[in-house]
Amino acid sequence: MLKLLVSFLAQARFEEAIKLTGSELVSKIDFYKNAWLPARTLVEQAIHNRHQVDPSGEIVRFTVGGCPWQDHVFQIERERQLEPNIKFAIYEDDNGQWRVQAVPVSQGSFASRLPLPEAWRGLNTDVLSGISGIPGCVFCHHSGFIGGNSSYEGALQMARFTLQMAAASITPADHQEVKNL
């Protein structure tokens, strides 16, 4: 009798595991079909139009926020041998604010190819706008991988300023002088 009960419980747990695994599989397939694969087209468009966003070609603008873009950026850069690499992605979030996100050095990495300036990190709103000289700043993450602005133009200025600082090898101490250029 005990063997029968144990066998019954094992069978019930096995069936629960099958249902759970099946739902996870369906969820992954749904993600790839409805989000990841369609995002490829959005990323291709953004990369195609990158020189219209900024002459450097190092900033892309996504017309739809929240799409899984990083895998596609890395893949398209390899396929097309893009030089220079893309440093920033700009997109509108669900709240109507704009994000400027640094591209990581590699997929899954927490290090950025070019993080937002150290002098901005951890700051927000008026303090960040004052330090950066860019109106409408919302925040800059402590690691510099992402920042926000109330407008597209402001987010674009944040990315461009970071590119200019890197090109000129400007240190945080020099930041105030560059801001006034």
PDB file of C-alpha atoms in Angstrom:
ATOM      1  CA  MET A   1       0.000   0.000   0.000  1.00  0.00           C
ATOM      2  CA  LEU A   2       2.820   2.421   0.891  1.00  0.00           C
ATOM      3  CA  LYS A   3       4.535   1.648  -2.425  1.00  0.00           C
ATOM      4  CA  LEU A   4       1.352   2.447  -4.269  1.00  0.00           C
ATOM      5  CA  LEU A   5       0.970   5.785  -2.442  1.00  0.00           C
ATOM      6  CA  VAL A   6       4.619   6.731  -3.129  1.00  0.00           C
ATOM      7  CA  SER A   7       4.201   5.778  -6.764  1.00  0.00           C
ATOM      8  CA  PHE A   8       1.023   7.838  -7.032  1.00  0.00           C
ATOM      9  CA  LEU A   9       2.709  10.909  -5.440  1.00  0.00           C
ATOM     10  CA  ALA A  10       5.742  10.538  -7.705  1.00  0.00           C
ATOM     11  CA  GLN A  11       3.493  10.337 -10.754  1.00  0.00           C
ATOM     12  CA  ALA A  12       1.564  13.440  -9.643  1.00  0.00           C
ATOM     13  CA  ARG A  13       4.791  15.426  -9.146  1.00  0.00           C
ATOM     14  CA  PHE A  14       6.109  14.231 -12.493  1.00  0.00           C
ATOM     15  CA  GLU A  15       2.924  15.462 -14.191  1.00  0.00           C
ATOM     16  CA  GLU A  16       3.272  18.835 -12.403  1.00  0.00           C
ATOM     17  CA  ALA A  17       6.868  19.087 -13.658  1.00  0.00           C
ATOM     18  CA  ILE A  18       5.750  18.321 -17.211  1.00  0.00           C
ATOM     19  CA  LYS A  19       3.099  21.072 -17.040  1.00  0.00           C
ATOM     20  CA  LEU A  20       5.590  23.561 -15.617  1.00  0.00           C
ATOM     21  CA  THR A  21       8.240  22.721 -18.214  1.00  0.00           C
ATOM     22  CA  GLY A  22       5.656  22.874 -20.975  1.00  0.00           C
ATOM     23  CA  SER A  23       4.442  26.313 -19.903  1.00  0.00           C
ATOM     24  CA  GLU A  24       8.032  27.597 -19.719  1.00  0.00           C
ATOM     25  CA  LEU A  25       8.721  26.258 -23.202  1.00  0.00           C
ATOM     26  CA  VAL A  26       5.558  27.881 -24.588  1.00  0.00           C
ATOM     27  CA  SER A  27       6.516  31.148 -22.886  1.00  0.00           C
ATOM     28  CA  LYS A  28      10.014  31.101 -24.465  1.00  0.00           C
ATOM     29  CA  ILE A  29       8.634  30.271 -27.904  1.00  0.00           C
ATOM     30  CA  ASP A  30       6.094  33.087 -27.536  1.00  0.00           C
ATOM     31  CA  PHE A  31       8.871  35.534 -26.579  1.00  0.00           C
ATOM     32  CA  TYR A  32      11.035  34.618 -29.563  1.00  0.00           C
ATOM     33  CA  LYS A  33       8.107  34.649 -31.985  1.00  0.00           C
ATOM     34  CA  ASN A  34       6.391  37.826 -30.788  1.00  0.00           C
ATOM     35  CA  ALA A  35       9.258  39.943 -29.419  1.00  0.00           C
ATOM     36  CA  TRP A  36      12.776  38.796 -30.249  1.00  0.00           C
ATOM     37  CA  LEU A  37      12.340  38.011 -33.951  1.00  0.00           C
ATOM     38  CA  PRO A  38      10.293  41.153 -34.746  1.00  0.00           C
ATOM     39  CA  ALA A  39      12.897  43.221 -32.870  1.00  0.00           C
ATOM     40  CA  ARG A  40      15.477  42.262 -35.514  1.00  0.00           C
ATOM     41  CA  THR A  41      13.635  44.412 -38.072  1.00  0.00           C
ATOM     42  CA  LEU A  42      13.494  47.369 -35.657  1.00  0.00           C
ATOM     43  CA  VAL A  43      17.210  47.070 -34.927  1.00  0.00           C
ATOM     44  CA  GLU A  44      18.083  46.781 -38.628  1.00  0.00           C
ATOM     45  CA  GLN A  45      16.086  49.979 -39.290  1.00  0.00           C
ATOM     46  CA  ALA A  46      17.782  51.788 -36.422  1.00  0.00           C
ATOM     47  CA  ILE A  47      21.229  50.741 -37.603  1.00  0.00           C
ATOM     48  CA  HIS A  48      20.390  51.731 -41.170  1.00  0.00           C
ATOM     49  CA  ASN A  49      19.300  55.200 -39.946  1.00  0.00           C
ATOM     50  CA  ARG A  50      22.070  55.682 -37.364  1.00  0.00           C
ATOM     51  CA  HIS A  51      23.889  58.382 -39.368  1.00  0.00           C
ATOM     52  CA  GLN A  52      20.664  60.418 -39.450  1.00  0.00           C
ATOM     53  CA  VAL A  53      20.594  60.295 -35.646  1.00  0.00           C
ATOM     54  CA  ASP A  54      24.230  61.312 -35.313  1.00  0.00           C
ATOM     55  CA  PRO A  55      26.945  61.676 -37.979  1.00  0.00           C
ATOM     56  CA  SER A  56      29.265  59.411 -35.977  1.00  0.00           C
ATOM     57  CA  GLY A  57      26.970  56.419 -36.520  1.00  0.00           C
ATOM     58  CA  GLU A  58      27.564  55.453 -32.892  1.00  0.00           C
ATOM     59  CA  ILE A  59      24.021  56.223 -31.682  1.00  0.00           C
ATOM     60  CA  VAL A  60      20.887  54.364 -32.719  1.00  0.00           C
ATOM     61  CA  ARG A  61      17.305  55.414 -32.064  1.00  0.00           C
ATOM     62  CA  PHE A  62      14.642  52.777 -31.618  1.00  0.00           C
ATOM     63  CA  THR A  63      11.154  53.753 -32.698  1.00  0.00           C
ATOM     64  CA  VAL A  64       9.715  51.281 -30.193  1.00  0.00           C
ATOM     65  CA  GLY A  65      11.007  51.103 -26.632  1.00  0.00           C
ATOM     66  CA  GLY A  66      11.298  47.935 -24.637  1.00  0.00           C
ATOM     67  CA  CYS A  67      12.334  45.687 -27.516  1.00  0.00           C
ATOM     68  CA  PRO A  68      15.117  43.130 -26.975  1.00  0.00           C
ATOM     69  CA  TRP A  69      17.783  44.862 -29.043  1.00  0.00           C
ATOM     70  CA  GLN A  70      21.206  43.896 -27.699  1.00  0.00           C
ATOM     71  CA  ASP A  71      21.552  40.449 -29.314  1.00  0.00           C
ATOM     72  CA  HIS A  72      20.623  41.924 -32.660  1.00  0.00           C
ATOM     73  CA  VAL A  73      23.046  44.852 -32.404  1.00  0.00           C
ATOM     74  CA  PHE A  74      25.958  42.505 -31.740  1.00  0.00           C
ATOM     75  CA  GLN A  75      24.925  40.147 -34.516  1.00  0.00           C
ATOM     76  CA  ILE A  76      24.397  42.904 -37.114  1.00  0.00           C
ATOM     77  CA  GLU A  77      27.693  44.578 -36.184  1.00  0.00           C
ATOM     78  CA  ARG A  78      29.482  41.270 -36.835  1.00  0.00           C
ATOM     79  CA  GLU A  79      27.574  40.530 -40.044  1.00  0.00           C
ATOM     80  CA  ARG A  80      28.177  43.985 -41.508  1.00  0.00           C
ATOM     81  CA  GLN A  81      31.554  44.555 -39.889  1.00  0.00           C
ATOM     82  CA  LEU A  82      30.353  47.923 -38.617  1.00  0.00           C
ATOM     83  CA  GLU A  83      33.020  50.373 -37.557  1.00  0.00           C
ATOM     84  CA  PRO A  84      32.885  52.193 -35.305  1.00  0.00           C
ATOM     85  CA  ASN A  85      30.741  50.100 -33.009  1.00  0.00           C
ATOM     86  CA  ILE A  86      27.462  51.465 -31.747  1.00  0.00           C
ATOM     87  CA  LYS A  87      27.866  53.024 -28.314  1.00  0.00           C
ATOM     88  CA  PHE A  88      24.335  54.146 -27.396  1.00  0.00           C
ATOM     89  CA  ALA A  89      20.716  53.241 -27.956  1.00  0.00           C
ATOM     90  CA  ILE A  90      18.013  55.855 -27.438  1.00  0.00           C
ATOM     91  CA  TYR A  91      14.361  54.938 -26.986  1.00  0.00           C
ATOM     92  CA  GLU A  92      11.173  56.184 -25.383  1.00  0.00           C
ATOM     93  CA  ASP A  93      10.049  54.369 -22.240  1.00  0.00           C
ATOM     94  CA  ASP A  94       6.502  53.491 -21.168  1.00  0.00           C
ATOM     95  CA  ASN A  95       6.195  56.812 -19.291  1.00  0.00           C
ATOM     96  CA  GLY A  96       6.980  58.976 -22.320  1.00  0.00           C
ATOM     97  CA  GLN A  97      10.489  59.775 -21.126  1.00  0.00           C
ATOM     98  CA  TRP A  98      13.606  59.014 -23.125  1.00  0.00           C
ATOM     99  CA  ARG A  99      16.396  56.640 -22.222  1.00  0.00           C
ATOM    100  CA  VAL A 100      19.984  56.702 -23.396  1.00  0.00           C
ATOM    101  CA  GLN A 101      21.492  53.286 -22.802  1.00  0.00           C
ATOM    102  CA  ALA A 102      25.137  52.374 -23.284  1.00  0.00           C
ATOM    103  CA  VAL A 103      25.787  49.254 -25.336  1.00  0.00           C
ATOM    104  CA  PRO A 104      27.590  46.635 -23.232  1.00  0.00           C
ATOM    105  CA  VAL A 105      31.062  45.453 -24.268  1.00  0.00           C
ATOM    106  CA  SER A 106      29.578  42.014 -24.977  1.00  0.00           C
ATOM    107  CA  GLN A 107      26.249  40.251 -24.623  1.00  0.00           C
ATOM    108  CA  GLY A 108      25.486  39.673 -20.952  1.00  0.00           C
ATOM    109  CA  SER A 109      28.246  41.992 -19.735  1.00  0.00           C
ATOM    110  CA  PHE A 110      27.635  44.667 -17.143  1.00  0.00           C
ATOM    111  CA  ALA A 111      30.524  46.739 -18.496  1.00  0.00           C
ATOM    112  CA  SER A 112      29.636  49.345 -21.119  1.00  0.00           C
ATOM    113  CA  ARG A 113      31.519  50.221 -24.282  1.00  0.00           C
ATOM    114  CA  LEU A 114      31.212  53.843 -23.244  1.00  0.00           C
ATOM    115  CA  PRO A 115      29.360  54.623 -20.010  1.00  0.00           C
ATOM    116  CA  LEU A 116      27.840  58.015 -19.359  1.00  0.00           C
ATOM    117  CA  PRO A 117      30.269  60.448 -17.672  1.00  0.00           C
ATOM    118  CA  GLU A 118      31.398  59.656 -14.162  1.00  0.00           C
ATOM    119  CA  ALA A 119      30.501  63.191 -13.029  1.00  0.00           C
ATOM    120  CA  TRP A 120      26.830  62.471 -13.840  1.00  0.00           C
ATOM    121  CA  ARG A 121      26.513  59.077 -12.179  1.00  0.00           C
ATOM    122  CA  GLY A 122      23.989  58.785  -9.391  1.00  0.00           C
ATOM    123  CA  LEU A 123      22.593  62.259 -10.036  1.00  0.00           C
ATOM    124  CA  ASN A 124      19.076  63.173 -11.078  1.00  0.00           C
ATOM    125  CA  THR A 125      16.758  65.982 -12.186  1.00  0.00           C
ATOM    126  CA  ASP A 126      17.927  69.550 -11.658  1.00  0.00           C
ATOM    127  CA  VAL A 127      21.286  68.574 -10.186  1.00  0.00           C
ATOM    128  CA  LEU A 128      22.107  66.415 -13.223  1.00  0.00           C
ATOM    129  CA  SER A 129      20.824  69.064 -15.631  1.00  0.00           C
ATOM    130  CA  GLY A 130      22.967  71.666 -13.877  1.00  0.00           C
ATOM    131  CA  ILE A 131      26.143  69.583 -13.928  1.00  0.00           C
ATOM    132  CA  SER A 132      25.662  68.372 -17.513  1.00  0.00           C
ATOM    133  CA  GLY A 133      24.280  71.587 -18.958  1.00  0.00           C
ATOM    134  CA  ILE A 134      21.533  69.533 -20.618  1.00  0.00           C
ATOM    135  CA  PRO A 135      17.940  70.510 -19.808  1.00  0.00           C
ATOM    136  CA  GLY A 136      15.364  67.893 -18.825  1.00  0.00           C
ATOM    137  CA  CYS A 137      17.693  65.295 -17.341  1.00  0.00           C
ATOM    138  CA  VAL A 138      15.875  62.706 -15.259  1.00  0.00           C
ATOM    139  CA  PHE A 139      18.676  60.475 -13.942  1.00  0.00           C
ATOM    140  CA  CYS A 140      21.984  58.774 -14.586  1.00  0.00           C
ATOM    141  CA  HIS A 141      22.543  55.311 -13.115  1.00  0.00           C
ATOM    142  CA  HIS A 142      25.416  54.877 -10.647  1.00  0.00           C
ATOM    143  CA  SER A 143      27.326  52.731 -13.160  1.00  0.00           C
ATOM    144  CA  GLY A 144      26.624  55.055 -16.104  1.00  0.00           C
ATOM    145  CA  PHE A 145      25.009  52.344 -18.226  1.00  0.00           C
ATOM    146  CA  ILE A 146      21.726  54.226 -18.587  1.00  0.00           C
ATOM    147  CA  GLY A 147      20.350  57.709 -18.193  1.00  0.00           C
ATOM    148  CA  GLY A 148      17.076  59.446 -18.812  1.00  0.00           C
ATOM    149  CA  ASN A 149      15.777  62.720 -20.129  1.00  0.00           C
ATOM    150  CA  SER A 150      12.314  64.164 -20.574  1.00  0.00           C
ATOM    151  CA  SER A 151      12.923  64.682 -24.313  1.00  0.00           C
ATOM    152  CA  TYR A 152      14.480  62.876 -27.238  1.00  0.00           C
ATOM    153  CA  GLU A 153      16.726  65.870 -27.904  1.00  0.00           C
ATOM    154  CA  GLY A 154      17.962  65.804 -24.305  1.00  0.00           C
ATOM    155  CA  ALA A 155      18.736  62.079 -24.427  1.00  0.00           C
ATOM    156  CA  LEU A 156      20.547  62.589 -27.716  1.00  0.00           C
ATOM    157  CA  GLN A 157      22.567  65.444 -26.173  1.00  0.00           C
ATOM    158  CA  MET A 158      23.550  63.136 -23.300  1.00  0.00           C
ATOM    159  CA  ALA A 159      24.871  60.526 -25.728  1.00  0.00           C
ATOM    160  CA  ARG A 160      26.609  63.076 -27.960  1.00  0.00           C
ATOM    161  CA  PHE A 161      28.265  64.820 -25.049  1.00  0.00           C
ATOM    162  CA  THR A 162      29.603  61.477 -23.805  1.00  0.00           C
ATOM    163  CA  LEU A 163      30.992  60.699 -27.271  1.00  0.00           C
ATOM    164  CA  GLN A 164      32.615  64.141 -27.441  1.00  0.00           C
ATOM    165  CA  MET A 165      34.198  63.702 -24.008  1.00  0.00           C
ATOM    166  CA  ALA A 166      35.586  60.298 -24.996  1.00  0.00           C
ATOM    167  CA  ALA A 167      36.907  61.597 -28.328  1.00  0.00           C
ATOM    168  CA  ALA A 168      38.681  64.434 -26.576  1.00  0.00           C
ATOM    169  CA  SER A 169      39.786  62.200 -23.654  1.00  0.00           C
ATOM    170  CA  ILE A 170      38.219  64.646 -21.273  1.00  0.00           C
ATOM    171  CA  THR A 171      38.452  63.897 -17.583  1.00  0.00           C
ATOM    172  CA  PRO A 172      35.708  64.705 -15.064  1.00  0.00           C
ATOM    173  CA  ALA A 173      37.781  67.702 -13.906  1.00  0.00           C
ATOM    174  CA  ASP A 174      37.587  69.136 -17.422  1.00  0.00           C
ATOM    175  CA  HIS A 175      33.843  68.516 -17.624  1.00  0.00           C
ATOM    176  CA  GLN A 176      32.781  72.049 -16.614  1.00  0.00           C
ATOM    177  CA  GLU A 177      34.873  73.646 -19.360  1.00  0.00           C
ATOM    178  CA  VAL A 178      33.478  71.333 -22.070  1.00  0.00           C
ATOM    179  CA  LYS A 179      29.931  71.955 -20.866  1.00  0.00           C
ATOM    180  CA  ASN A 180      30.386  75.622 -21.627  1.00  0.00           C
ATOM    181  CA  LEU A 181      31.657  75.072 -25.202  1.00  0.00           C
TER     182      LEU A 181
END
